[in-house]
Amino acid sequence: MPFVELDTSLAAARLPPDLASRLCAAAAAILAKPEDRVNVTVRPGLGMVLSGSAEPCAQLLVSSIGVVGTAEQNRGHSAKFFDFLTKELGLSPDRINIRFYPLEPWQIGKKGTVMTFL
């Protein structure tokens, strides 16, 4: 159950109208998870400073169980997410950061319990 959160200083009007859906599909493919298990949030128009600059930028947070826990996994994921984001957002790679957080099943609540028990 991946969670993908995109924060960007770009105005909503500058983003493709279906960006959340496209990011969901891309994340499912990149992380090898079913699309109906991927959760995406897109937050545009934020006041952001990246590397000391307020030029347009984006930060992606990717958290999931079992697929973002090693440097080798994240190296491959990073390349694919950067490819997607630079094309979709029109930003150079130096204006994008990605943070990967591995999750444990007990850290995700669903259906009145946690994933450990589902």
C-alpha positions as CSV (number, residue, x, y, z in Angstrom):
1,M,0.0,0.0,0.0
2,P,2.2,2.8,-1.2
3,F,1.6,6.4,-0.3
4,V,2.9,9.0,-2.7
5,E,2.8,12.7,-1.8
6,L,3.9,15.4,-4.3
7,D,4.4,18.9,-2.9
8,T,5.2,21.6,-5.4
9,S,5.5,25.4,-5.6
10,L,4.0,25.2,-9.1
11,A,0.5,26.6,-9.4
12,A,-2.3,24.1,-9.9
13,A,-2.9,25.7,-13.3
14,R,0.6,24.7,-14.4
15,L,0.1,21.1,-13.6
16,P,-1.5,18.6,-16.0
17,P,-5.2,18.2,-14.9
18,D,-4.9,14.5,-14.5
19,L,-1.5,14.6,-12.7
20,A,-2.7,12.6,-9.6
21,S,-4.0,9.8,-11.8
22,R,-0.9,9.7,-13.9
23,L,1.3,9.7,-10.9
24,C,-0.7,6.9,-9.4
25,A,-0.3,4.8,-12.5
26,A,3.5,5.6,-12.7
27,A,4.0,4.8,-9.0
28,A,2.2,1.5,-9.4
29,A,4.4,0.5,-12.3
30,I,7.6,1.8,-10.6
31,L,6.9,0.1,-7.3
32,A,5.3,-3.1,-8.9
33,K,2.2,-2.6,-6.8
34,P,-1.5,-2.8,-8.0
35,E,-2.8,0.6,-8.9
36,D,-5.8,0.1,-6.7
37,R,-3.4,0.0,-3.7
38,V,-1.6,3.2,-4.4
39,N,-2.6,6.4,-2.6
40,V,-1.6,9.7,-4.1
41,T,-1.8,13.3,-2.9
42,V,-0.8,16.3,-5.0
43,R,-0.4,19.6,-3.2
44,P,0.4,22.5,-5.7
45,G,1.0,26.2,-5.0
46,L,3.1,25.8,-1.9
47,G,5.6,28.3,-0.6
48,M,8.8,26.2,-0.9
49,V,12.6,26.7,-0.8
50,L,14.8,23.9,-2.2
51,S,18.5,24.2,-1.8
52,G,18.2,27.8,-0.8
53,S,16.2,28.9,-3.8
54,A,12.6,29.7,-4.1
55,E,12.6,28.9,-7.9
56,P,9.9,26.4,-8.9
57,C,10.5,23.0,-7.3
58,A,8.9,19.8,-6.1
59,Q,9.4,17.2,-3.4
60,L,8.1,13.7,-3.6
61,L,7.6,11.5,-0.6
62,V,7.2,7.8,-1.3
63,S,6.4,5.4,1.6
64,S,5.5,1.7,1.3
65,I,5.8,-1.7,2.8
66,G,8.7,-3.8,1.4
67,V,9.6,-1.9,-1.7
68,V,11.6,1.2,-0.6
69,G,13.8,-0.3,2.1
70,T,17.2,-0.5,0.4
71,A,19.6,1.7,-1.4
72,E,19.5,-0.6,-4.5
73,Q,15.7,-0.5,-4.6
74,N,15.5,3.3,-4.2
75,R,18.2,3.9,-6.8
76,G,16.1,2.3,-9.4
77,H,12.9,3.9,-8.2
78,S,14.5,7.3,-8.0
79,A,15.6,7.3,-11.7
80,K,12.1,6.3,-12.8
81,F,10.3,8.9,-10.6
82,F,12.7,11.6,-11.7
83,D,12.0,10.7,-15.4
84,F,8.3,11.0,-14.7
85,L,8.5,14.2,-12.7
86,T,10.8,16.1,-15.0
87,K,8.6,15.4,-18.0
88,E,5.3,16.1,-16.2
89,L,6.3,19.1,-14.3
90,G,8.9,20.7,-16.6
91,L,11.4,21.0,-13.8
92,S,15.1,20.1,-14.0
93,P,16.3,17.3,-11.8
94,D,18.1,19.7,-9.5
95,R,14.7,21.3,-8.6
96,I,13.2,18.0,-7.4
97,N,13.9,15.9,-4.2
98,I,12.6,12.5,-3.4
99,R,12.3,11.0,0.1
100,F,11.8,7.3,0.5
101,Y,10.3,5.9,3.8
102,P,9.9,2.2,4.4
103,L,6.8,1.3,6.3
104,E,5.9,-1.7,8.5
105,P,2.5,-3.3,8.3
106,W,1.7,-2.2,11.8
107,Q,2.1,1.5,10.8
108,I,-0.8,1.5,8.4
109,G,-4.4,1.5,9.6
110,K,-7.1,0.1,7.4
111,K,-10.6,-1.3,8.0
112,G,-10.5,-0.6,11.7
113,T,-7.2,-2.5,12.3
114,V,-3.7,-2.4,10.9
115,M,-2.3,-4.1,7.8
116,T,-0.5,-6.7,10.0
117,F,-3.9,-8.3,10.7
118,L,-5.4,-8.1,7.2
